[in-house]
Short mmCIF file of C-alpha atoms and ligand atoms in Angstrom, two decimals:
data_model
loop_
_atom_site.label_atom_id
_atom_site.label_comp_id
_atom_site.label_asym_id
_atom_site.label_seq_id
_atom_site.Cartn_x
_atom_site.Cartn_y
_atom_site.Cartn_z
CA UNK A 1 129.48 132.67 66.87
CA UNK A 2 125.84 132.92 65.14
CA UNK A 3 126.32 129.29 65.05
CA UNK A 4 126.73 128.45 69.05
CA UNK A 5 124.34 131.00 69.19
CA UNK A 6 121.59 128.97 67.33
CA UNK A 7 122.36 126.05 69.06
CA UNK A 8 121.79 127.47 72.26
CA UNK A 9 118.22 129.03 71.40
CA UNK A 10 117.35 125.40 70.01
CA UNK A 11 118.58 123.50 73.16
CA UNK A 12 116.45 126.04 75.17
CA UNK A 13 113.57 125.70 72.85
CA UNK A 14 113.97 121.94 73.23
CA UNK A 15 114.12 122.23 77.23
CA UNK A 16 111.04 124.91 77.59
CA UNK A 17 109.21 122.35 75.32
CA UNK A 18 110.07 118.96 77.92
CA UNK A 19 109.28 121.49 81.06
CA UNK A 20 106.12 122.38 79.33
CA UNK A 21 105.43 119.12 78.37
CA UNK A 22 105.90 117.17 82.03
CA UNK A 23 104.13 120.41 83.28
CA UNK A 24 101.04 119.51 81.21
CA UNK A 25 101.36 115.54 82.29
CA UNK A 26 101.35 117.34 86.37
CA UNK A 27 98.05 119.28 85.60
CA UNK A 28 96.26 115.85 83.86
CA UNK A 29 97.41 113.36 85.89
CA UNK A 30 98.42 114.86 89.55
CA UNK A 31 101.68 114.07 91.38
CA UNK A 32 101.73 110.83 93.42
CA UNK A 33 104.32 108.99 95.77
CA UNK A 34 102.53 105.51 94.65
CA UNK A 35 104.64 106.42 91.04
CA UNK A 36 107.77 104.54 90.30
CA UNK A 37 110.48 107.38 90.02
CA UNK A 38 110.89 107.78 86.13
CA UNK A 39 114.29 106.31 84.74
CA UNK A 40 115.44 109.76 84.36
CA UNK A 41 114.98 110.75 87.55
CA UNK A 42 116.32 107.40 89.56
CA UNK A 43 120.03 107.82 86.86
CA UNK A 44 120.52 111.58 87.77
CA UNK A 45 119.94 110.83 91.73
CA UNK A 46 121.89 107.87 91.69
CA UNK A 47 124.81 110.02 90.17
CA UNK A 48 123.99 112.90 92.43
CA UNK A 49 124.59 110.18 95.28
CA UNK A 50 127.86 109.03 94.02
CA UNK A 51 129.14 112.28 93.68
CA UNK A 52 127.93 112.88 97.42
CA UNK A 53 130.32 110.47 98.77
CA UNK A 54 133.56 112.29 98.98
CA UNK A 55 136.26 110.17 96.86
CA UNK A 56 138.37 108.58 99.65
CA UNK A 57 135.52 108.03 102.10
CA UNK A 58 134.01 105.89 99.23
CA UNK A 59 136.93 104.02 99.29
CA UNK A 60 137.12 102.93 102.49
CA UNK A 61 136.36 99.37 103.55
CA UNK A 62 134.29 98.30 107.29
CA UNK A 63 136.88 99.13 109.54
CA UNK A 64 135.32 97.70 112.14
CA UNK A 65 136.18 93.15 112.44
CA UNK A 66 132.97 91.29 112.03
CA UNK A 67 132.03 89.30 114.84
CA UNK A 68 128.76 87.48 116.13
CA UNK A 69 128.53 89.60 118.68
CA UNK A 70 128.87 92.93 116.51
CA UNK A 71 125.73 91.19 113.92
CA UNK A 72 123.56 90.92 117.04
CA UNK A 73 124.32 94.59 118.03
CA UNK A 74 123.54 95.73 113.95
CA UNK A 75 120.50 93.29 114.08
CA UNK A 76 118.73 94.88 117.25
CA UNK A 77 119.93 98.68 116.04
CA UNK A 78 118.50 97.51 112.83
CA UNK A 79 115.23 96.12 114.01
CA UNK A 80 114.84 99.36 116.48
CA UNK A 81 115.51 102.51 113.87
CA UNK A 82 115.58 101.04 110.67
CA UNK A 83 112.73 98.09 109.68
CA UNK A 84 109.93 100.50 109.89
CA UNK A 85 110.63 101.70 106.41
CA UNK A 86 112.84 98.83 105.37
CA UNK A 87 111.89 95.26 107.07
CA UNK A 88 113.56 93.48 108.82
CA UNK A 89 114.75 91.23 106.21
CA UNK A 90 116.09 94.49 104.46
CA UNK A 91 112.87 94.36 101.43
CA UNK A 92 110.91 97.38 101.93
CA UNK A 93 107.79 95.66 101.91
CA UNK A 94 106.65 97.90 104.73
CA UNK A 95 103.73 99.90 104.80
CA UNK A 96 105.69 102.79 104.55
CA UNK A 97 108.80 101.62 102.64
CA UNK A 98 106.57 100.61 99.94
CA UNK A 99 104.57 103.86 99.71
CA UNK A 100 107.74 106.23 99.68
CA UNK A 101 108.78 108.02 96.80
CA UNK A 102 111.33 106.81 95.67
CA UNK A 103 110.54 103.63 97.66
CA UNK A 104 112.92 101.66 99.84
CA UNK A 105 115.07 99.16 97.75
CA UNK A 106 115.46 95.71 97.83
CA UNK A 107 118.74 95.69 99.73
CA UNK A 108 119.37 92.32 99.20
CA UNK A 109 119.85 93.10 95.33
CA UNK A 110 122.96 93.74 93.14
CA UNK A 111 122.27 97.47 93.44
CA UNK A 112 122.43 98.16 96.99
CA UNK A 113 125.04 95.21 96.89
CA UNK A 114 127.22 96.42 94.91
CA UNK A 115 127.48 99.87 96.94
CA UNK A 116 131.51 100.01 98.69
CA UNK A 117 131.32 99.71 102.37
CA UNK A 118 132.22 103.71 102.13
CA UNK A 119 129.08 104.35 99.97
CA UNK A 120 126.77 102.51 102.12
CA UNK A 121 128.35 104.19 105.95
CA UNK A 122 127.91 107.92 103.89
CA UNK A 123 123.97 107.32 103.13
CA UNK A 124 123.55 105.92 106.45
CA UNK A 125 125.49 108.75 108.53
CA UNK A 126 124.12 111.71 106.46
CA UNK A 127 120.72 110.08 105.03
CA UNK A 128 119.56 110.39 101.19
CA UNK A 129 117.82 114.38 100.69
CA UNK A 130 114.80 114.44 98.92
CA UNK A 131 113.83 111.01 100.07
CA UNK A 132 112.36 108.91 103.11
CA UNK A 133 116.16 107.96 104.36
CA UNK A 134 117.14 110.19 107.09
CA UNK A 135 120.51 110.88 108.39
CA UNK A 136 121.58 109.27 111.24
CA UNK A 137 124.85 110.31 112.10
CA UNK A 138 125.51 113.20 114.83
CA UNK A 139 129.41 113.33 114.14
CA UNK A 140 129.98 111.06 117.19
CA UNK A 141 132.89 107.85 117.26
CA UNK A 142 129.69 106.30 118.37
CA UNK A 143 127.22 107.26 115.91
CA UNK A 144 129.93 106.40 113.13
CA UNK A 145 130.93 102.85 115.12
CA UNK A 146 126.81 102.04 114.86
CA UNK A 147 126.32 103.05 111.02
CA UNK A 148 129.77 100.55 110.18
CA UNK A 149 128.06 97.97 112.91
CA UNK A 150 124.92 98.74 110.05
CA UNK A 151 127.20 98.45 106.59
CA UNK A 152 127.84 94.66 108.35
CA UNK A 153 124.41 93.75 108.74
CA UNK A 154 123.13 95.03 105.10
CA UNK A 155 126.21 92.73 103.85
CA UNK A 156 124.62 89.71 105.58
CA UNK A 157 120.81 90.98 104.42
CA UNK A 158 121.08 88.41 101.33
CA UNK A 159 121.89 85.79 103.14
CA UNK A 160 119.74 86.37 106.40
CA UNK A 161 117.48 83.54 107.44
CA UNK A 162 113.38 83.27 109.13
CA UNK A 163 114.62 82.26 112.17
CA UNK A 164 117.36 85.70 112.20
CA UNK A 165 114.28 87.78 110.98
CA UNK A 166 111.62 86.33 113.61
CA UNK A 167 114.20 87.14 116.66
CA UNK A 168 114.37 90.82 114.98
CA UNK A 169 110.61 90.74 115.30
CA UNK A 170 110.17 90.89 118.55
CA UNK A 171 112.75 93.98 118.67
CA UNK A 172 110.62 95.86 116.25
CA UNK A 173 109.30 99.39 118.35
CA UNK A 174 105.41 98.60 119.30
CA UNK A 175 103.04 101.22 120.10
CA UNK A 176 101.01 101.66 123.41
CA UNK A 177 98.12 99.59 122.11
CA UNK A 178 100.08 97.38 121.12
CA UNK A 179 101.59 96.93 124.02
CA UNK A 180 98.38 96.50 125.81
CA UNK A 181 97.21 94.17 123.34
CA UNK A 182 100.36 91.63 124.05
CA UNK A 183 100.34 91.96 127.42
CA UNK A 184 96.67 91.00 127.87
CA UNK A 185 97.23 88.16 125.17
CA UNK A 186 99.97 86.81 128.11
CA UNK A 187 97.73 87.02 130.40
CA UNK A 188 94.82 85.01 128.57
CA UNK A 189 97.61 82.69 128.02
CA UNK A 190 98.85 82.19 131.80
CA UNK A 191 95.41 81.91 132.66
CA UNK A 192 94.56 79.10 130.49
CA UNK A 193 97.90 77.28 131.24
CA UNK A 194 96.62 77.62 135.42
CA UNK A 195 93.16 76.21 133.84
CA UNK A 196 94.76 73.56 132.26
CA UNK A 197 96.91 72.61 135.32
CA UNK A 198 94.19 72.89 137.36
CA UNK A 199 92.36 70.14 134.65
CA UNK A 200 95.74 67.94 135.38
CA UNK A 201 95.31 67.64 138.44
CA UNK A 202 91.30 67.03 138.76
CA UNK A 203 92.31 64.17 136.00
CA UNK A 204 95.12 62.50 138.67
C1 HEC B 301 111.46 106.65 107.11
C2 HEC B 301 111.91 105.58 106.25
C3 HEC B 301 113.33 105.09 106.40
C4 HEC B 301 114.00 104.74 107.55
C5 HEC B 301 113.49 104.74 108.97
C6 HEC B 301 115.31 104.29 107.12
N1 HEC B 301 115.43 104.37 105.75
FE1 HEC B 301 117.04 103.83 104.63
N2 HEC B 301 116.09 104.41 102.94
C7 HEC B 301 114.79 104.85 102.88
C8 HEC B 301 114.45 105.11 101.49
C9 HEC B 301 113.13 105.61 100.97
C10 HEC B 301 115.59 104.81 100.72
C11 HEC B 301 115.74 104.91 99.20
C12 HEC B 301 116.16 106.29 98.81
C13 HEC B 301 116.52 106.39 97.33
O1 HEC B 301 116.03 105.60 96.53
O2 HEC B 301 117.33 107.27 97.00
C14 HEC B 301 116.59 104.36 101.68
C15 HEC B 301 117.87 103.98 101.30
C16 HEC B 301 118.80 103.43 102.17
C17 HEC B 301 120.10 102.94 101.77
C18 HEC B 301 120.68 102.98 100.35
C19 HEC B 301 120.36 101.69 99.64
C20 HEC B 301 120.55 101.76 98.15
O3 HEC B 301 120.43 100.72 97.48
O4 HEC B 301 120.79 102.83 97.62
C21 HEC B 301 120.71 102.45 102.89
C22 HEC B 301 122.09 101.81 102.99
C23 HEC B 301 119.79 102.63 103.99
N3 HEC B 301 118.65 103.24 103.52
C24 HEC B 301 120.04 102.24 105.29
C25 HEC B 301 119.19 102.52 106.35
C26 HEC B 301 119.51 102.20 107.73
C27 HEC B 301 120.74 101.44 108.18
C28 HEC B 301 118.49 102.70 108.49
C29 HEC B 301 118.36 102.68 110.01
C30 HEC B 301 119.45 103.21 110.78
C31 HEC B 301 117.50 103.28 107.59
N4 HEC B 301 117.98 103.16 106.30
C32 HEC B 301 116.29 103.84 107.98
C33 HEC B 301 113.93 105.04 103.94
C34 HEC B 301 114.24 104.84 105.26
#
């Protein structure tokens, strides 16, 4: 009994000393989302998330049949709600992906790879707490339909080409200005393409 007993003080003497310890590091150095999550930190939330997936969801495998016309449908969804933070070629190197804490992953890598169908549908229906990746399921045959549509596009993510990642380019969300801007960028361009027609014709 005095034993377990001393054993218990020291573990808590041990854990007060690491609190105190990263506590200090906080004061001196300040907390910042530009950090790479410790190793710590990225083993317990990756267990956290397995252990979030309930057993026989994780399981499961896409039941929904891959088709071309079911990758357009996850491209466009993709491009629309989920390439702000992630690309469109599924690397994170977005101005916001890259700045998150813990950042958007390579999804083309063994990691996010080597998620089960199950696994991925779960963090895309009920998002990933304490991070940037919401939850985008509303408990819907629809909603759930979309986020398998989703598990089918991250599967093709490694092998996705420029052309596949230009087309979801031009489904990305623009902003007002934006807008503007392309729209009077057309216009330039039809009016030099009357200009040069007009040059055709003086040359005939
Ligand atoms: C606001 C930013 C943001 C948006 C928008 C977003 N995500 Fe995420 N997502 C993240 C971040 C950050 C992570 C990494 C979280 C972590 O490391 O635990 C992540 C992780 C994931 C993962 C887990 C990958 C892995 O290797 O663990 C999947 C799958 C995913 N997102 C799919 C999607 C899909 C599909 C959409 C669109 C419907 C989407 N995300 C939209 C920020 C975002």
């Amino acid at each position: 009994m005095r034993g377990a007993l001393k054993i218990g003080l020291v573990a808590a003497a041990v854990l007060s000393l690491v609190c105190a310890l990263l506590f200090a590091r906080m004061l001196r150095y300040g907390l910042s989302a530009h950090d790479e999550p410790t190793t710590i930190e990225a083993t317990i939330a990756s267990r956290m998330r397995r252990w979030a997936v309930p057993a026989d969801l994780r399981e499961v495998t896409n039941p929904v049949p891959l088709t071309p016309e079911v990758l357009e449908k996850a491209k466009a969804h993709f491009a629309d709600h989920c390439a702000s933070c992630h690309g469109n070629d599924g690397k994170g190197q977005t101005a916001i992906g890259k700045h998150l804490y813990p950042k958007a992953p390579d999804m083309a890598a063994a990691k996010t790879q080597a998620l089960s169908d199950g696994e991925l549908f779960a963090t895309i229906e009920n998002g990933i707490r304490l991070t940037g990746m919401p939850g985008w399921g509303d408990g819907t045959a629809e909603s759930a339909y979309g986020s398998w549509t989703l598990v089918h596009l991250i599967r093709h993510i490694p092998k996705i080409t420029a052309d596949e990642v230009a087309e979801m380019e031009r489904m990305n969300p623009v902003s007002p200005s934006e807008m503007e801007e392309r729209q009077s960028e057309e216009k330039f361009l039809e009016g030099a393409d009357e200009k040069a027609g007009a040059h055709a014709t003086h040359a005939k």
